[in-house]
Amino acid sequence: MKYSTFFPKTLKTAPSDEVAINAKYLMRAGFIDKLMAGSFTLLPLGWRVVAKINNIIREEMNKTGAQEILMPLLHPKEIWNETGRWDSAKEVMYQFEKNEREYALSFTHEEIVMDLIRKHVSSYKDFPVKLYHFSTKFRNELRAKSGILRGREFMMKDLYSAHATEEDLMKYYFEVMKAYVKAFERIGLEVKVTEADGGVFTKQHTHEFQVLCETGEDTIYWKDDWEYAKNEEVMDETTKGGDIKSAKSIEVGNIFPLGTMYSEKMKALYTDQDGVQKPIWFGSYGIGPTRVMGTVVEVSHDEKGIIWPESIAPFQVHLIVLENQESRIRNQADELYESLVGAGVEVLYDDRDVGPGQKFADCDLIGIPVRLVVSAKTFQLGSGQKGNMVEWKKRSDSESKLMDFDEVEKVLSVST
Ligand code: ATP
Ligand code: MG
């Protein structure tokens, strides 16, 4: 992709009304654009990152046997009345009236999935059912000052599972827990699995996936001999003593063993081996990919900009050409670009007629893992026997080294 034709370019200054580092960097570097508080467009760079995050999550969900669907975001009031959440979750739901009917914009999908299941599943032989989708969630968030970490409209991957027995539900619940840890590891985030309260969803304990970060809104506690960390709500007198560590953190995922509460209220029953009608065991499991992108920026940046992990970087390589008015240098950079793209490498190529200072600053701000520079200097060094040379530098290192084109292609195409 040539940066000269890329939309949009970087901004010189950070937006003054955003305090969060994720919003400042993502907006300046051209990953997101703000429509209003808590509402962002994913621009081409941001969408590439979120698509990579989604793909990693999708692969890990599929490995658990889950199937991908896509559910509506406009919901009738009647379905929310079945569980009482039209009233109990009023604060968070966007509700409105149109043509004398009442609707809500999706803030989650338990009721919708339960309706699907009761229509299509009736026998113990039909279980388990594991369904997920990626879609927008709408929540009336009052604290919209954490940039893309807390959107009023944001992306969620939500998985739902239905089972004939509690035992089967809990077996799958822990399988999803492992799949989440694996997904976050592949994304480049270290998570602490944390015991938490059920909130508006359930009276039972749930598990959250927390990333340690000073700017986080949550606080978690842990001891070396605890299997799970704990969040504020589940700490009590008995767990407070001793050598407990605590830190600020960001919740990137949450899983809920919901039990039979929803199926009892919504009359989602199945017939067991003995012909007896029983309520379905139900769980739900969420990750917020847009919050994940913001979290990576919060924990992986320096004073110059973002430092993306390879697995979710918008491009693998940021190629810069200096002195590009000289056609032989420009031609050489074009040649490297074409051959890398031909080898399947994702390249952002800064071919603009702007000075080196701006190209380097933009490159550091955008944060692609590898920077390649073709210039009069590398051209000189490459002439003679050596073959074409280019300067290679990792975003996370300060040292650069010279490599020839063949070597660059070899190293990069291995990692695609
Ligand atoms: P929080 O406590 O931060 O408000 P939550 O516990 O209400 O979040 P869940 O209902 O557990 O959120 O949603 C599952 C996941 O969706 C969260 O772990 C998070 O990754 C993401 N998420 C939730 N709310 C938002 C939001 N407002 N903006 C972006 N992502 C969000
Ligand atoms: Mg949660």
PDB file of N, CA, C and O in Angstrom, residues 101-130:
ATOM      1  N   ARG A 101     -44.140   0.970  18.445  1.00  0.00           N
ATOM      2  CA  ARG A 101     -43.519  -0.228  19.031  1.00  0.00           C
ATOM      3  C   ARG A 101     -42.223   0.199  19.690  1.00  0.00           C
ATOM      4  O   ARG A 101     -41.604   1.175  19.286  1.00  0.00           O
ATOM      5  N   GLU A 102     -41.814  -0.571  20.704  1.00  0.00           N
ATOM      6  CA  GLU A 102     -40.575  -0.215  21.391  1.00  0.00           C
ATOM      7  C   GLU A 102     -39.459  -1.179  21.029  1.00  0.00           C
ATOM      8  O   GLU A 102     -39.679  -2.381  20.852  1.00  0.00           O
ATOM      9  N   TYR A 103     -38.254  -0.608  20.929  1.00  0.00           N
ATOM     10  CA  TYR A 103     -37.076  -1.377  20.513  1.00  0.00           C
ATOM     11  C   TYR A 103     -35.883  -1.011  21.379  1.00  0.00           C
ATOM     12  O   TYR A 103     -35.876   0.020  22.039  1.00  0.00           O
ATOM     13  N   ALA A 104     -34.852  -1.860  21.320  1.00  0.00           N
ATOM     14  CA  ALA A 104     -33.571  -1.509  21.935  1.00  0.00           C
ATOM     15  C   ALA A 104     -32.465  -1.839  20.949  1.00  0.00           C
ATOM     16  O   ALA A 104     -32.606  -2.749  20.124  1.00  0.00           O
ATOM     17  N   LEU A 105     -31.370  -1.081  21.061  1.00  0.00           N
ATOM     18  CA  LEU A 105     -30.168  -1.441  20.312  1.00  0.00           C
ATOM     19  C   LEU A 105     -29.391  -2.436  21.168  1.00  0.00           C
ATOM     20  O   LEU A 105     -29.289  -2.272  22.387  1.00  0.00           O
ATOM     21  N   SER A 106     -28.842  -3.436  20.520  1.00  0.00           N
ATOM     22  CA  SER A 106     -28.175  -4.526  21.228  1.00  0.00           C
ATOM     23  C   SER A 106     -27.099  -4.061  22.203  1.00  0.00           C
ATOM     24  O   SER A 106     -26.160  -3.376  21.811  1.00  0.00           O
ATOM     25  N   PHE A 107     -27.221  -4.445  23.487  1.00  0.00           N
ATOM     26  CA  PHE A 107     -26.073  -4.231  24.383  1.00  0.00           C
ATOM     27  C   PHE A 107     -25.432  -5.558  24.759  1.00  0.00           C
ATOM     28  O   PHE A 107     -24.349  -5.610  25.318  1.00  0.00           O
ATOM     29  N   THR A 108     -26.109  -6.663  24.421  1.00  0.00           N
ATOM     30  CA  THR A 108     -25.620  -8.022  24.588  1.00  0.00           C
ATOM     31  C   THR A 108     -26.648  -8.911  23.882  1.00  0.00           C
ATOM     32  O   THR A 108     -27.644  -8.400  23.356  1.00  0.00           O
ATOM     33  N   HIS A 109     -26.433 -10.264  23.867  1.00  0.00           N
ATOM     34  CA  HIS A 109     -27.336 -11.092  23.053  1.00  0.00           C
ATOM     35  C   HIS A 109     -27.881 -12.354  23.750  1.00  0.00           C
ATOM     36  O   HIS A 109     -28.368 -13.248  23.063  1.00  0.00           O
ATOM     37  N   GLU A 110     -27.805 -12.446  25.071  1.00  0.00           N
ATOM     38  CA  GLU A 110     -28.266 -13.685  25.726  1.00  0.00           C
ATOM     39  C   GLU A 110     -29.705 -14.041  25.335  1.00  0.00           C
ATOM     40  O   GLU A 110     -30.007 -15.174  24.993  1.00  0.00           O
ATOM     41  N   GLU A 111     -30.604 -13.056  25.421  1.00  0.00           N
ATOM     42  CA  GLU A 111     -32.020 -13.328  25.147  1.00  0.00           C
ATOM     43  C   GLU A 111     -32.233 -13.765  23.695  1.00  0.00           C
ATOM     44  O   GLU A 111     -33.077 -14.612  23.399  1.00  0.00           O
ATOM     45  N   ILE A 112     -31.474 -13.140  22.788  1.00  0.00           N
ATOM     46  CA  ILE A 112     -31.633 -13.436  21.360  1.00  0.00           C
ATOM     47  C   ILE A 112     -31.169 -14.870  21.071  1.00  0.00           C
ATOM     48  O   ILE A 112     -31.822 -15.614  20.332  1.00  0.00           O
ATOM     49  N   VAL A 113     -30.050 -15.261  21.685  1.00  0.00           N
ATOM     50  CA  VAL A 113     -29.540 -16.618  21.480  1.00  0.00           C
ATOM     51  C   VAL A 113     -30.496 -17.636  22.107  1.00  0.00           C
ATOM     52  O   VAL A 113     -30.783 -18.687  21.527  1.00  0.00           O
ATOM     53  N   MET A 114     -31.001 -17.322  23.289  1.00  0.00           N
ATOM     54  CA  MET A 114     -31.920 -18.234  23.973  1.00  0.00           C
ATOM     55  C   MET A 114     -33.177 -18.456  23.120  1.00  0.00           C
ATOM     56  O   MET A 114     -33.688 -19.574  23.028  1.00  0.00           O
ATOM     57  N   ASP A 115     -33.630 -17.403  22.461  1.00  0.00           N
ATOM     58  CA  ASP A 115     -34.792 -17.516  21.575  1.00  0.00           C
ATOM     59  C   ASP A 115     -34.461 -18.429  20.382  1.00  0.00           C
ATOM     60  O   ASP A 115     -35.267 -19.287  19.998  1.00  0.00           O
ATOM     61  N   LEU A 116     -33.273 -18.254  19.833  1.00  0.00           N
ATOM     62  CA  LEU A 116     -32.820 -19.108  18.722  1.00  0.00           C
ATOM     63  C   LEU A 116     -32.815 -20.572  19.139  1.00  0.00           C
ATOM     64  O   LEU A 116     -33.309 -21.448  18.422  1.00  0.00           O
ATOM     65  N   ILE A 117     -32.257 -20.817  20.312  1.00  0.00           N
ATOM     66  CA  ILE A 117     -32.077 -22.189  20.770  1.00  0.00           C
ATOM     67  C   ILE A 117     -33.414 -22.865  21.070  1.00  0.00           C
ATOM     68  O   ILE A 117     -33.647 -24.009  20.702  1.00  0.00           O
ATOM     69  N   ARG A 118     -34.319 -22.121  21.698  1.00  0.00           N
ATOM     70  CA  ARG A 118     -35.605 -22.777  22.023  1.00  0.00           C
ATOM     71  C   ARG A 118     -36.409 -23.083  20.756  1.00  0.00           C
ATOM     72  O   ARG A 118     -37.267 -23.956  20.752  1.00  0.00           O
ATOM     73  N   LYS A 119     -36.128 -22.363  19.663  1.00  0.00           N
ATOM     74  CA  LYS A 119     -36.827 -22.639  18.411  1.00  0.00           C
ATOM     75  C   LYS A 119     -36.238 -23.821  17.652  1.00  0.00           C
ATOM     76  O   LYS A 119     -36.922 -24.469  16.881  1.00  0.00           O
ATOM     77  N   HIS A 120     -34.921 -24.070  17.869  1.00  0.00           N
ATOM     78  CA  HIS A 120     -34.253 -25.057  17.017  1.00  0.00           C
ATOM     79  C   HIS A 120     -33.767 -26.309  17.730  1.00  0.00           C
ATOM     80  O   HIS A 120     -33.305 -27.235  17.086  1.00  0.00           O
ATOM     81  N   VAL A 121     -33.831 -26.325  19.055  1.00  0.00           N
ATOM     82  CA  VAL A 121     -33.259 -27.436  19.812  1.00  0.00           C
ATOM     83  C   VAL A 121     -34.294 -27.964  20.801  1.00  0.00           C
ATOM     84  O   VAL A 121     -34.923 -27.182  21.511  1.00  0.00           O
ATOM     85  N   SER A 122     -34.471 -29.305  20.851  1.00  0.00           N
ATOM     86  CA  SER A 122     -35.473 -29.802  21.795  1.00  0.00           C
ATOM     87  C   SER A 122     -35.035 -31.056  22.550  1.00  0.00           C
ATOM     88  O   SER A 122     -35.561 -31.358  23.609  1.00  0.00           O
ATOM     89  N   SER A 123     -34.044 -31.767  22.013  1.00  0.00           N
ATOM     90  CA  SER A 123     -33.662 -33.031  22.638  1.00  0.00           C
ATOM     91  C   SER A 123     -32.244 -32.966  23.212  1.00  0.00           C
ATOM     92  O   SER A 123     -31.415 -32.183  22.734  1.00  0.00           O
ATOM     93  N   TYR A 124     -31.970 -33.790  24.209  1.00  0.00           N
ATOM     94  CA  TYR A 124     -30.616 -33.858  24.785  1.00  0.00           C
ATOM     95  C   TYR A 124     -29.583 -34.189  23.713  1.00  0.00           C
ATOM     96  O   TYR A 124     -28.413 -33.863  23.834  1.00  0.00           O
ATOM     97  N   LYS A 125     -30.049 -34.839  22.630  1.00  0.00           N
ATOM     98  CA  LYS A 125     -29.124 -35.222  21.546  1.00  0.00           C
ATOM     99  C   LYS A 125     -28.601 -34.008  20.778  1.00  0.00           C
ATOM    100  O   LYS A 125     -27.611 -34.102  20.069  1.00  0.00           O
ATOM    101  N   ASP A 126     -29.305 -32.884  20.896  1.00  0.00           N
ATOM    102  CA  ASP A 126     -28.919 -31.684  20.134  1.00  0.00           C
ATOM    103  C   ASP A 126     -27.797 -30.875  20.785  1.00  0.00           C
ATOM    104  O   ASP A 126     -27.334 -29.886  20.224  1.00  0.00           O
ATOM    105  N   PHE A 127     -27.385 -31.297  22.002  1.00  0.00           N
ATOM    106  CA  PHE A 127     -26.384 -30.493  22.721  1.00  0.00           C
ATOM    107  C   PHE A 127     -24.990 -31.074  22.576  1.00  0.00           C
ATOM    108  O   PHE A 127     -24.852 -32.239  22.299  1.00  0.00           O
ATOM    109  N   PRO A 128     -23.940 -30.260  22.787  1.00  0.00           N
ATOM    110  CA  PRO A 128     -23.980 -28.824  23.081  1.00  0.00           C
ATOM    111  C   PRO A 128     -24.158 -27.983  21.821  1.00  0.00           C
ATOM    112  O   PRO A 128     -23.917 -28.443  20.719  1.00  0.00           O
ATOM    113  N   VAL A 129     -24.595 -26.716  22.036  1.00  0.00           N
ATOM    114  CA  VAL A 129     -24.664 -25.725  20.953  1.00  0.00           C
ATOM    115  C   VAL A 129     -23.693 -24.603  21.327  1.00  0.00           C
ATOM    116  O   VAL A 129     -23.710 -24.118  22.458  1.00  0.00           O
ATOM    117  N   LYS A 130     -22.824 -24.237  20.370  1.00  0.00           N
ATOM    118  CA  LYS A 130     -21.811 -23.194  20.639  1.00  0.00           C
ATOM    119  C   LYS A 130     -21.828 -22.204  19.480  1.00  0.00           C
ATOM    120  O   LYS A 130     -21.427 -22.538  18.371  1.00  0.00           O
TER     121      LYS A 130
END
